[in-house]
mmCIF file of C-alpha atoms and ligand atoms in Angstrom:
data_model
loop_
_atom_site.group_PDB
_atom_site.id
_atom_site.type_symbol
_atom_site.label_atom_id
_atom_site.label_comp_id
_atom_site.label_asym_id
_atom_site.label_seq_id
_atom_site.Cartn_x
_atom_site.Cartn_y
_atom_site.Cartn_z
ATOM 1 C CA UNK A 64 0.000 0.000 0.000
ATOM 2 C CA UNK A 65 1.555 3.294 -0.820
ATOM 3 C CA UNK A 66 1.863 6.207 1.873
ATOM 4 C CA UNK A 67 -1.283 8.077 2.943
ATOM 5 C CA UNK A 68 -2.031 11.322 0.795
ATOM 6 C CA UNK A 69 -3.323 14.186 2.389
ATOM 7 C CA UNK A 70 -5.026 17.632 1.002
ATOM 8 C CA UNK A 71 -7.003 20.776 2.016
ATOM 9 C CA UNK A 72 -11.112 20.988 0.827
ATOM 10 C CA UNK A 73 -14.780 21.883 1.684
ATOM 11 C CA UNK A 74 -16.721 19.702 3.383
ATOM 12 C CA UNK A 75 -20.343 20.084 2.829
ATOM 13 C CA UNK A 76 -23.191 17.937 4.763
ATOM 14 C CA UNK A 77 -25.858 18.181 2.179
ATOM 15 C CA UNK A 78 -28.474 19.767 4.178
ATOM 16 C CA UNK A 79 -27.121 23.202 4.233
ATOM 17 C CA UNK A 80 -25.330 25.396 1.976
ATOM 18 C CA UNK A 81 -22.620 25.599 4.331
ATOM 19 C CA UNK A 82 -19.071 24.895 3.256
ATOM 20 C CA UNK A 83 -16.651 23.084 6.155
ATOM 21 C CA UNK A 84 -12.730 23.745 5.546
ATOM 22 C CA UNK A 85 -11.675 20.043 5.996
ATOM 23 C CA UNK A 86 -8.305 18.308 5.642
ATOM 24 C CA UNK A 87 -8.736 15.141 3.764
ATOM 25 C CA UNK A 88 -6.310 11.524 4.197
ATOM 26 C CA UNK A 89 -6.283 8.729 1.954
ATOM 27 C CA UNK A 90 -5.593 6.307 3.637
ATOM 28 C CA UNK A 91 -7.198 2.051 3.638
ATOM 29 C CA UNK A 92 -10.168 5.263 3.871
ATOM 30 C CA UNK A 93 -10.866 8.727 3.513
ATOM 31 C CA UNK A 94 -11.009 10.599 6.330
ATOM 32 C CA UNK A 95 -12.771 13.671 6.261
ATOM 33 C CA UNK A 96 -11.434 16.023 9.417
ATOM 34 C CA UNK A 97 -12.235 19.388 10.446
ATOM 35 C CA UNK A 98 -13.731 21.641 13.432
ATOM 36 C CA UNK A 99 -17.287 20.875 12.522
ATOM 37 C CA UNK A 100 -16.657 17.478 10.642
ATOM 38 C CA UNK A 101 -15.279 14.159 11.217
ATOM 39 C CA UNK A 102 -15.932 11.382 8.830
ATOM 40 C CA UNK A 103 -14.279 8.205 7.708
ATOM 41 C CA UNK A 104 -15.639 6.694 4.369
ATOM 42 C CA UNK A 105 -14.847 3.494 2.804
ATOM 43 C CA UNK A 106 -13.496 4.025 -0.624
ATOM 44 C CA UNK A 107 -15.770 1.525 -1.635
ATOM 45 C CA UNK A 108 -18.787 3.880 -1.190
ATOM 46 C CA UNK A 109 -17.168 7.293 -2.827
ATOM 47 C CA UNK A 110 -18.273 8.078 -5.859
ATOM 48 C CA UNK A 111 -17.488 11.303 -8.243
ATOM 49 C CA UNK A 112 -19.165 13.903 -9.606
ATOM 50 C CA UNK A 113 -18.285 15.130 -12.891
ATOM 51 C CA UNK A 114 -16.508 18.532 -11.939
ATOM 52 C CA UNK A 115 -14.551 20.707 -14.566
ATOM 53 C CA UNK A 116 -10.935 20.035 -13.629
ATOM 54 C CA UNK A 117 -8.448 20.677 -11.318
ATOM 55 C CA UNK A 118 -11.820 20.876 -9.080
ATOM 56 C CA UNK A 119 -12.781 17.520 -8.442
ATOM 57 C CA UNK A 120 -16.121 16.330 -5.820
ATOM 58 C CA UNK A 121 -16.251 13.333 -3.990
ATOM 59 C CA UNK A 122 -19.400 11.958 -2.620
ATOM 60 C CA UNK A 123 -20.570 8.681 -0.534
ATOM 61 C CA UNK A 124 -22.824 6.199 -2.202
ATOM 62 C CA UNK A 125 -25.170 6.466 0.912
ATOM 63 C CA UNK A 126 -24.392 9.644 2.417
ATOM 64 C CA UNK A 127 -25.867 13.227 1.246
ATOM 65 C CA UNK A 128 -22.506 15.091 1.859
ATOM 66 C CA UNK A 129 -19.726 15.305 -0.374
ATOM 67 C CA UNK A 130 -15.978 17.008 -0.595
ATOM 68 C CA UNK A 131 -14.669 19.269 -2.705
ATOM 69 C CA UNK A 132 -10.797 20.061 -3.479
ATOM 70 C CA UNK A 133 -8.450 21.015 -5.473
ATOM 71 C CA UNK A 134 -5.775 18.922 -6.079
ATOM 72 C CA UNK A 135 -4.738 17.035 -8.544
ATOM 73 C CA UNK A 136 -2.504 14.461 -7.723
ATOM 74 C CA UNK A 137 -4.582 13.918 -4.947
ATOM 75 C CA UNK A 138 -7.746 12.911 -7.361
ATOM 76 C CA UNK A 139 -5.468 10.855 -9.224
ATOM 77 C CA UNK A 140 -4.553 8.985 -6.347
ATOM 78 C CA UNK A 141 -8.089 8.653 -5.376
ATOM 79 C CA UNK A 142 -9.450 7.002 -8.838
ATOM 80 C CA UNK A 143 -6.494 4.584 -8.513
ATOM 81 C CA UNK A 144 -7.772 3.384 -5.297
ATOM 82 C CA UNK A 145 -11.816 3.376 -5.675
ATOM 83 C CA UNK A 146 -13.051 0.869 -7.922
ATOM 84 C CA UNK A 147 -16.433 2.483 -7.853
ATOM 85 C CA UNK A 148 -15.480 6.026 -7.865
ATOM 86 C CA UNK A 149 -17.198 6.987 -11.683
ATOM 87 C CA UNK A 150 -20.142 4.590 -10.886
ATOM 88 C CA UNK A 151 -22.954 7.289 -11.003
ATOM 89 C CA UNK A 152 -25.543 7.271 -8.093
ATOM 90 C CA UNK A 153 -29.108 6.416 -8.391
ATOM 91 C CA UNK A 154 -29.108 4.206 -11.707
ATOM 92 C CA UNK A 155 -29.117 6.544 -14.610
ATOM 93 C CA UNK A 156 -29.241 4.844 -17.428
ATOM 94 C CA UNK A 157 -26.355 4.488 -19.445
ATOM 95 C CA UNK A 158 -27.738 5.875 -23.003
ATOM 96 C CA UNK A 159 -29.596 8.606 -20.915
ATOM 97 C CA UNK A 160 -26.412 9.431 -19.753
ATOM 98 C CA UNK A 161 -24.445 9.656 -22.886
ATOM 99 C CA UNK A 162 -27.067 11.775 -24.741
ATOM 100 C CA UNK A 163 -26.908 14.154 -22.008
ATOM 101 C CA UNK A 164 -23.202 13.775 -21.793
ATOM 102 C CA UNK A 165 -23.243 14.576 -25.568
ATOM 103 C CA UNK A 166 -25.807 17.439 -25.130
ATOM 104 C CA UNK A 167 -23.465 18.678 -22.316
ATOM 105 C CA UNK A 168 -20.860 18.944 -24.955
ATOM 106 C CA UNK A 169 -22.788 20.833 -27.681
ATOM 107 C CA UNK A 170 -23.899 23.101 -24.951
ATOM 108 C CA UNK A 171 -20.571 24.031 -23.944
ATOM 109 C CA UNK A 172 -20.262 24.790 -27.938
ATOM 110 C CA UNK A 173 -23.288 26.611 -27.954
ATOM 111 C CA UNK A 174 -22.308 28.790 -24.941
ATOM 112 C CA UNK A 175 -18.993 29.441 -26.944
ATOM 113 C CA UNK A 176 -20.968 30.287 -30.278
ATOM 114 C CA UNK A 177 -23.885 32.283 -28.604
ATOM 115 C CA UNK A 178 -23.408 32.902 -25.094
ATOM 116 C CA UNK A 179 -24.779 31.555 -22.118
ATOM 117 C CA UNK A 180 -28.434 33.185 -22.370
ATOM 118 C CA UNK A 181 -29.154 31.928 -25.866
ATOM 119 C CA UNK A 182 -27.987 28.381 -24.931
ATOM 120 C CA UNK A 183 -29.733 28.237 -21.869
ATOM 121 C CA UNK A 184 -32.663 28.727 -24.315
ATOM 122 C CA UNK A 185 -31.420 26.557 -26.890
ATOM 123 C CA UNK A 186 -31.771 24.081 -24.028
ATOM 124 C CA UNK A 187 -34.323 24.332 -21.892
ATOM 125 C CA UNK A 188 -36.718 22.633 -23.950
ATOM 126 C CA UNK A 189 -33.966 19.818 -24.029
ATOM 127 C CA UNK A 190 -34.716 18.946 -20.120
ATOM 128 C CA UNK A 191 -36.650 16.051 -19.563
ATOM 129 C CA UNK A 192 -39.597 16.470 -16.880
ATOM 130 C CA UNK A 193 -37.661 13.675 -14.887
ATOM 131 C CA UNK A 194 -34.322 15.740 -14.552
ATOM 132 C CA UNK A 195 -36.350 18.963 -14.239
ATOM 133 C CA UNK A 196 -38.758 17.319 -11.051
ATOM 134 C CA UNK A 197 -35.051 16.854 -9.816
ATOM 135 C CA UNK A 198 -33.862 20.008 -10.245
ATOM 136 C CA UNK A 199 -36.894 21.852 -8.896
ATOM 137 C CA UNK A 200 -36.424 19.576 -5.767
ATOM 138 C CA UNK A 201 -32.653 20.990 -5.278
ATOM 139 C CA UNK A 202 -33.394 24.338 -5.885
ATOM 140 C CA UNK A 203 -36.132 24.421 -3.755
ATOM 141 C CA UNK A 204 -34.440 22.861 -0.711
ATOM 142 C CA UNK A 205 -31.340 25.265 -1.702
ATOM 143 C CA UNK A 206 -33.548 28.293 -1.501
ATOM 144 C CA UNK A 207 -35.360 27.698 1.836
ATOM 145 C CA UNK A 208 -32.013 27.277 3.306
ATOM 146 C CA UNK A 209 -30.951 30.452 1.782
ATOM 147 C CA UNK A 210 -33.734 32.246 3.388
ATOM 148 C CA UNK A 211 -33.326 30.686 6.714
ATOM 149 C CA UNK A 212 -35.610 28.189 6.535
ATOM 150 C CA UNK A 213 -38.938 29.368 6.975
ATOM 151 C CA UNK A 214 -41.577 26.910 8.248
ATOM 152 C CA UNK A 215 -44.118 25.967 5.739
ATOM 153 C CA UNK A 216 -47.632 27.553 6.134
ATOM 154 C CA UNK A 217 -50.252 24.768 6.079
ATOM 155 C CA UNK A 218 -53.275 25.982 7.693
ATOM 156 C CA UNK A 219 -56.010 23.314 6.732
ATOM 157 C CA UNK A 220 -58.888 25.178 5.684
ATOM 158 C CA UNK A 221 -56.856 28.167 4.129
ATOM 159 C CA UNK A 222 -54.590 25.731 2.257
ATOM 160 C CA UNK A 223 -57.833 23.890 0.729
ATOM 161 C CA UNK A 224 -58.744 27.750 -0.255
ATOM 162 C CA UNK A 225 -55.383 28.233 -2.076
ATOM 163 C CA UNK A 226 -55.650 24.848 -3.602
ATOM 164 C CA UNK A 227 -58.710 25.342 -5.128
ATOM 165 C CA UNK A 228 -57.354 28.983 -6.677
ATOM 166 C CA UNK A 229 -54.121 26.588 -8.029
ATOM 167 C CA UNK A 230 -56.311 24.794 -9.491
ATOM 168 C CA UNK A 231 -58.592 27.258 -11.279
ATOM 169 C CA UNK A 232 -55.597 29.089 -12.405
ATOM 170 C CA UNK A 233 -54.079 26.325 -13.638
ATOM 171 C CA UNK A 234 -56.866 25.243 -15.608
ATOM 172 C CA UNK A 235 -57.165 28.811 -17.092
ATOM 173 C CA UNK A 236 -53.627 28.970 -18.101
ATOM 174 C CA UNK A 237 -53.533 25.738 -19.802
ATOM 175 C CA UNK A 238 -50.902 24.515 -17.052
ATOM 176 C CA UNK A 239 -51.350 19.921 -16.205
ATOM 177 C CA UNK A 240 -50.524 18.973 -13.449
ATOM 178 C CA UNK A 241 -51.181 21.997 -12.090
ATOM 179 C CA UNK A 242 -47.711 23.587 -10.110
ATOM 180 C CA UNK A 243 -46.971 22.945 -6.937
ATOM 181 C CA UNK A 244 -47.330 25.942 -4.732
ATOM 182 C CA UNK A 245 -46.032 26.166 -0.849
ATOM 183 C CA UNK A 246 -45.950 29.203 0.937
ATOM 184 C CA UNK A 247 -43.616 30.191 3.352
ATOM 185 C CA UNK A 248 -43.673 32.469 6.677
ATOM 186 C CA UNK A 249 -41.549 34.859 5.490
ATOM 187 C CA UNK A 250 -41.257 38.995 5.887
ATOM 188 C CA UNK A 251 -40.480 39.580 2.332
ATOM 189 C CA UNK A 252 -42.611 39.743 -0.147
ATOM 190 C CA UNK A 253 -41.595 38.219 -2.584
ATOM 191 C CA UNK A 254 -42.922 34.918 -5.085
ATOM 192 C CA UNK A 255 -41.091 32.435 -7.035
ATOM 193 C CA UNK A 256 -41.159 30.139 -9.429
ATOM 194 C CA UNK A 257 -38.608 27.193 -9.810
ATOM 195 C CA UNK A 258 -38.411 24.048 -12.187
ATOM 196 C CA UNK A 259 -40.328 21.551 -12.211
ATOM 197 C CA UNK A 260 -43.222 23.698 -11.808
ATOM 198 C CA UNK A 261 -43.128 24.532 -8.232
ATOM 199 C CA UNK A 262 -43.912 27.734 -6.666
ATOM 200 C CA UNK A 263 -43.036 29.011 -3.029
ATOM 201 C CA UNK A 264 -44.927 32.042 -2.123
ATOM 202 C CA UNK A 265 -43.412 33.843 1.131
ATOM 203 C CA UNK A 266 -46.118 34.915 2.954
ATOM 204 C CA UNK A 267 -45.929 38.660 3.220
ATOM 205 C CA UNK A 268 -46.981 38.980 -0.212
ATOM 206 C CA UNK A 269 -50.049 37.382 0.936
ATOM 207 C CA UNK A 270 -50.113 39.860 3.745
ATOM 208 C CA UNK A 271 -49.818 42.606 1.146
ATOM 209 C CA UNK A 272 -52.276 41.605 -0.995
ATOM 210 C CA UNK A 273 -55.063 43.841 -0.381
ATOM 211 C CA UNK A 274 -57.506 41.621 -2.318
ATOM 212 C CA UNK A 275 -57.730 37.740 -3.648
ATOM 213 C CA UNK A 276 -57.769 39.083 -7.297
ATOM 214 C CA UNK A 277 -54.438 40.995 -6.121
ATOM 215 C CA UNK A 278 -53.286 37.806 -4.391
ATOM 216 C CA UNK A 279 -54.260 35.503 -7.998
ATOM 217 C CA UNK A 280 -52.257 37.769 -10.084
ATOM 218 C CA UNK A 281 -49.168 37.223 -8.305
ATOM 219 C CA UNK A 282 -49.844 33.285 -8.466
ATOM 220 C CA UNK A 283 -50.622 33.547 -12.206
ATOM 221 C CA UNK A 284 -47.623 35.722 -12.601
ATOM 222 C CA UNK A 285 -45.514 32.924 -11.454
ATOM 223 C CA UNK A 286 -47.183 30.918 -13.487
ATOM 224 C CA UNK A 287 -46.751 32.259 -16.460
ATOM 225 C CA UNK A 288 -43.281 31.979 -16.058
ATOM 226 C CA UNK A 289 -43.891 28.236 -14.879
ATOM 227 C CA UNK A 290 -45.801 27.788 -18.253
ATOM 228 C CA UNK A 291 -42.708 29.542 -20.352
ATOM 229 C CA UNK A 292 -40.070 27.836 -18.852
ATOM 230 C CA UNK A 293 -38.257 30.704 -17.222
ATOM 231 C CA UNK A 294 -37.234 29.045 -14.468
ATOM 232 C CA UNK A 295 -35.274 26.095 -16.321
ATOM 233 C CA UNK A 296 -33.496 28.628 -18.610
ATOM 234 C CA UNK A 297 -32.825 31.072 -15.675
ATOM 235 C CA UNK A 298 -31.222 28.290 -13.698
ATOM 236 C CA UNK A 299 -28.897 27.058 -16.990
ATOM 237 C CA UNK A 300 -27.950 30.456 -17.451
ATOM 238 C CA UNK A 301 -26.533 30.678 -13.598
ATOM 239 C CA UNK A 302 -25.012 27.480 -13.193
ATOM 240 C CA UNK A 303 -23.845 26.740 -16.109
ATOM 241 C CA UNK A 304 -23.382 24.126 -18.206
ATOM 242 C CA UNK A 305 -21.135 21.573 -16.407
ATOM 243 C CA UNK A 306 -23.819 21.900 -13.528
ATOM 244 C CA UNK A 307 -25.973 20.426 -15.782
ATOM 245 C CA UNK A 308 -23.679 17.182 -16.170
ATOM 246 C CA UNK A 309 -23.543 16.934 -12.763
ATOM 247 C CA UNK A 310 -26.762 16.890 -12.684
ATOM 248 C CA UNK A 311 -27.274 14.135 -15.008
ATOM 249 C CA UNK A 312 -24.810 12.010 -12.708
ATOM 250 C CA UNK A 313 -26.907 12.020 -10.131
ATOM 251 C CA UNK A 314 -24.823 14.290 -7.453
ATOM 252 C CA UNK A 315 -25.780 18.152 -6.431
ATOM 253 C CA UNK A 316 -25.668 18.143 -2.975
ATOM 254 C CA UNK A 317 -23.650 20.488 -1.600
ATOM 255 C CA UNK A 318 -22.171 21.821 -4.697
ATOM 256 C CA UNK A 319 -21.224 25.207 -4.625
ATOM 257 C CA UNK A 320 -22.229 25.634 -7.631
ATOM 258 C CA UNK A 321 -26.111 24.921 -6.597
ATOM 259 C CA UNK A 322 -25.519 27.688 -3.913
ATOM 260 C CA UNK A 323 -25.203 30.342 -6.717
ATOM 261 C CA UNK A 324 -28.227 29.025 -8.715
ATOM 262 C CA UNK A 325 -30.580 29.449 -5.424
ATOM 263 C CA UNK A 326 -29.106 33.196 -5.061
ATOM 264 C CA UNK A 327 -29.612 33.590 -8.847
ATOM 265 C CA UNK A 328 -32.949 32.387 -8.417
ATOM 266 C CA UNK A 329 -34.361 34.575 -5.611
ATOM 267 C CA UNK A 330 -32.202 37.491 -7.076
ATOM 268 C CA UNK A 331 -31.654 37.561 -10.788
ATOM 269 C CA UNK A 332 -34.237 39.164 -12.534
ATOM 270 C CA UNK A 333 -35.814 37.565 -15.464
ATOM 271 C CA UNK A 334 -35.802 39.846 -18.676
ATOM 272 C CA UNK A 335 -38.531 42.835 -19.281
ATOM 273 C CA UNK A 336 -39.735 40.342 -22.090
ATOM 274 C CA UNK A 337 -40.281 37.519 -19.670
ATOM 275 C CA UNK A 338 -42.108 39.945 -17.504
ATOM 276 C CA UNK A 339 -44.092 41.485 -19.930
ATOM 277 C CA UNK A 340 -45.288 37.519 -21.260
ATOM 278 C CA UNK A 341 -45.583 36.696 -17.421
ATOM 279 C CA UNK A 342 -47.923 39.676 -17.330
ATOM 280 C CA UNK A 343 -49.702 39.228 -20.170
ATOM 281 C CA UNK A 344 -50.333 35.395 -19.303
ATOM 282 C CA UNK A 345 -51.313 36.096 -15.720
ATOM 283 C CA UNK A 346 -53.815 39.080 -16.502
ATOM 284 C CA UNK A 347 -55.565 36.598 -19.635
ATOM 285 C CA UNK A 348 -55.635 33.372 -16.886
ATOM 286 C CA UNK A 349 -57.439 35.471 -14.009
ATOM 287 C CA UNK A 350 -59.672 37.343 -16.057
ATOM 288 C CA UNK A 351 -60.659 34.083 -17.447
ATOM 289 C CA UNK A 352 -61.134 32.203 -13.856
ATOM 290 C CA UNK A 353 -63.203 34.829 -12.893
ATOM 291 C CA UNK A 354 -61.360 37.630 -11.295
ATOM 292 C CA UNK A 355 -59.927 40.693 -12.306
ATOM 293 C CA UNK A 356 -56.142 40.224 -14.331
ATOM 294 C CA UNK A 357 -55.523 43.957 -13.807
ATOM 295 C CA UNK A 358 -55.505 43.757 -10.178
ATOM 296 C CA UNK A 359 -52.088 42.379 -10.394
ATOM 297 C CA UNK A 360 -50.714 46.033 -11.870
ATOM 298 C CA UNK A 361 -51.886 47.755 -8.079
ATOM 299 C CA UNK A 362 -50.117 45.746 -6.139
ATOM 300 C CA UNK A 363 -47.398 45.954 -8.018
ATOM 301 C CA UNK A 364 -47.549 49.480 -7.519
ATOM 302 C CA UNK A 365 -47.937 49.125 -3.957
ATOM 303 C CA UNK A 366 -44.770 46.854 -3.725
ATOM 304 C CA UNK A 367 -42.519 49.342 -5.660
ATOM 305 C CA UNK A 368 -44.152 52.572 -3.237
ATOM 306 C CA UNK A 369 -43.198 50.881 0.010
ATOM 307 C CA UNK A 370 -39.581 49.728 -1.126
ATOM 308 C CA UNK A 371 -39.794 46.964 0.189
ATOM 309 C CA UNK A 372 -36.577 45.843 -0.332
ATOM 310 C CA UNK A 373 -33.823 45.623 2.352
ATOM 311 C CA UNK A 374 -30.808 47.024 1.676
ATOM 312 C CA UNK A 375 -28.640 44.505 -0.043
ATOM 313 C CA UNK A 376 -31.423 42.061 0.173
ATOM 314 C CA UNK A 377 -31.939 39.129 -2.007
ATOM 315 C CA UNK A 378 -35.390 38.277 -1.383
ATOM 316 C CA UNK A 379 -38.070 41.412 -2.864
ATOM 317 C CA UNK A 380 -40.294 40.295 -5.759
ATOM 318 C CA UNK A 381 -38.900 43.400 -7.630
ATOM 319 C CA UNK A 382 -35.624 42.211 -7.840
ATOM 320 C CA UNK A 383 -36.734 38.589 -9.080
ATOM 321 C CA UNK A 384 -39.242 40.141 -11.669
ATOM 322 C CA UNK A 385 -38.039 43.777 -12.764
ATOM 323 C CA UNK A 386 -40.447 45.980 -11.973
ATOM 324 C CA UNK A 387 -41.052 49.160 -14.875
ATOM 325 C CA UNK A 388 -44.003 51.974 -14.441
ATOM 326 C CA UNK A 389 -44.746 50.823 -18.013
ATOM 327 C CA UNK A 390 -45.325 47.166 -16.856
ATOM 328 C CA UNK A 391 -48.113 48.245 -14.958
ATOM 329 C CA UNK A 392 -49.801 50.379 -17.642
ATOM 330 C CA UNK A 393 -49.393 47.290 -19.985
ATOM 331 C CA UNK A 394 -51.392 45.729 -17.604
ATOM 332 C CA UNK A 395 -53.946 48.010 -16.884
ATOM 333 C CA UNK A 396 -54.093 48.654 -20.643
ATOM 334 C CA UNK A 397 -54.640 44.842 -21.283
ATOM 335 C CA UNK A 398 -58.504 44.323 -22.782
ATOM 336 C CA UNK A 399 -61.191 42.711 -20.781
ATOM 337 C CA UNK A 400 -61.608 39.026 -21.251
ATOM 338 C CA UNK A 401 -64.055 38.990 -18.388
ATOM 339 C CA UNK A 402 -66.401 35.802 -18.519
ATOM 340 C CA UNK A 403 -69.459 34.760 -16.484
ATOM 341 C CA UNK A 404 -67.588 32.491 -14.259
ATOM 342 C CA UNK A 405 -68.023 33.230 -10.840
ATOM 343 C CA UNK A 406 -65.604 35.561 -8.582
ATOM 344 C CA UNK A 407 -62.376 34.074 -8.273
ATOM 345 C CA UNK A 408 -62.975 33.872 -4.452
ATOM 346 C CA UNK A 409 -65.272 35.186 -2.181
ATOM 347 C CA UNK A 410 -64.941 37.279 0.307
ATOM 348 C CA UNK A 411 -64.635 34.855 3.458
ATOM 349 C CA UNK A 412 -62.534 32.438 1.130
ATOM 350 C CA UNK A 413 -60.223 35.198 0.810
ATOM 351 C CA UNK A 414 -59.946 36.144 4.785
ATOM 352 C CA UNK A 415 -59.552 31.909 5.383
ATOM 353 C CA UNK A 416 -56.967 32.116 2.625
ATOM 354 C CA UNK A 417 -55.015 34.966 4.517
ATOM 355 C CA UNK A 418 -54.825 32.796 7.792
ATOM 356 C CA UNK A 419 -52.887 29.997 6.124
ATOM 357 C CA UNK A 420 -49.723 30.890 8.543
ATOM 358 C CA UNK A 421 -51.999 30.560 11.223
ATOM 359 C CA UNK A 422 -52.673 33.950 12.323
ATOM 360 C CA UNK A 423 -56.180 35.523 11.221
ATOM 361 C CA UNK A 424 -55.315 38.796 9.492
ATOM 362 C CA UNK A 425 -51.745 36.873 7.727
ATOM 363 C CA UNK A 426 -49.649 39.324 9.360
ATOM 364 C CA UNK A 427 -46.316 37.292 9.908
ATOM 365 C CA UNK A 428 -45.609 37.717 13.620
ATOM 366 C CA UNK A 429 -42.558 39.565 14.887
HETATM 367 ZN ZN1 ZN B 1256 -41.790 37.735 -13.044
#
């Protein structure tokens, strides 16, 4: 057996976003050691994720944390030790995995030819609802941690309210399944929408909502993004192309690189064109269920008034969805599509709805 090699890396549990500086031995195991971590793998269980080089990322066949480092040598000794090390986790299928390697590969061309924004459109269509239900799961976990974990809001009778509105909308705006909307107990108000057609609404937007037709256009905002794909593209566009290989292999927990696309996607705006199709899709699907689509332009208004945004904060719906003065007369200037459906929600539907944090008026305590 040759001599035990050591290095420097991150250790990162895969529950948080939180990087641990680790020194790492290979030894008959790896031994992970630091001030908040101490682990001792089997090389039988580590497996790699497919990292652009000299970074390489070493996870555990049955373990949701992984290491990340630098050096070279120190890889190399690793592969020639673990037999399993480029077995990927989770079965993927092998052709699966070389058409996506291969799509990984013109994308990286594509990104060279047109830039990251075009390619991320180029291939966001490309993303099978499997690997997309995946990602949405990541991002979503990635972004409640970012915002401090904020305890779901599940109040039974206000949550069968706002299922029924997901539903309506959903059916309006052409959207099956409908998306999967939680909301959050959060001060912020702020909405998003992530792949895989999920939506977390933090509650203060709820709280600022000064009607349910207010409160719909915000959902069918989001999902007119949902319905366009924004979020998929968005999410290329801010991790990259090699995330989305490591993606296909099966390992993202922990990876720093998932940290920047749950910042990107509470705080990167999506362009005025996506907002202005968001707009025009969420004013058409409200009218349609019933309510009133140009409801969405006041509170919009009221958001901008207030500045609602913290100073450096990542978290205001402005900053996710670029706010103009003109977006809001394009919405008010939007024609009527009114039907004889009945109101979106009445009136004690939309005080039960406001209670779904548990308090009566939605105000998010302290
Ligand atoms: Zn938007």
């Amino acid at each position: 057996m040759s001599e035990p090699r050591t290095t420097t890396g991150l250790y990162f549990d895969g529950r948080s976003a939180r990087a641990h500086a680790v020194r790492l031995r290979l030894g008959e195991r790896l031994e992970i050691a630091g001030e908040t971590a101490r682990l001792d793998w089997s090389l039988l269980d580590l497996r790699a994720a497919e990292t652009a080089p000299p970074l390489a990322r070493i996870g555990h066949a049955e373990h949701p944390g992984s290491v990340e480092f630098e050096d070279a040598a120190f890889a190399e000794a690793l592969a020639a030790r673990c037999p399993d090390l480029r077995r990927t986790r989770g079965g993927t299928g092998l052709p699966r995995l070389v058409l996506w390697s291969v799509a990984a590969g013109v994308s990286v061309l594509l990104t060279a030819i047109y830039g990251v924004p075009a390619a991320a459109n180029l291939l966001a269509p490309l993303v099978p609802p499997s690997l997309e239900a995946r990602l949405g799961q990541a991002v979503d976990t990635q972004i409640v941690g970012l915002l401090g974990d904020p305890p779901l809001c599940e109040a039974p009778e206000a949550r069968a309210v706002l299922d029924r509105l997901v539903g309506r909308l959903a059916e309006t705006m052409a959207l099956s399944p409908p998306p999967q909307v939680s909301v959050r107990r959060h001060a912020t108000a702020n909405a998003l929408a992530l792949p895989g057609t999920r939506v977390i609404i933090l509650s203060d937007i709820i709280t600022k909502a000064e009607s349910a037709d207010e409160f719909a256009g915000i959902l069918a905002h989001e999902f007119g993004h949902v319905a366009a794909r924004d979020p998929v593209r968005s999410v290329i566009r801010a991790g990259g192309t090699s995330f989305l290989l490591s993606l296909v292999l099966g390992d993202l927990t922990g990876s720093t690189v998932l940290v920047a696309v749950g910042q990107a996607a509470i705080a990167a705006g999506y362009s005025r064109e996506a907002e202005r199709a968001a707009d025009r899709a969420a004013v058409a699907g409200v009218d349609r269920a019933g309510g009133d689509g140009r409801a969405l332009a006041a509170i919009l208004e009221r958001i901008t008034e207030k500045h609602d945004e913290t100073p450096g904060g990542l978290t205001g719906f402005l900053r996710s969805h670029p706010y103009t003065a003109e977006r809001a007369a394009a919405i008010r200037a939007t024609p009527g599509d009114k039907t004889d459906a009945p109101p979106l929600l009445s009136e004690a539907d939309w005080r039960t709805l406001r209670g779904i944090c548990g308090s009566k008026d939605g105000k998010t305590p302290g």
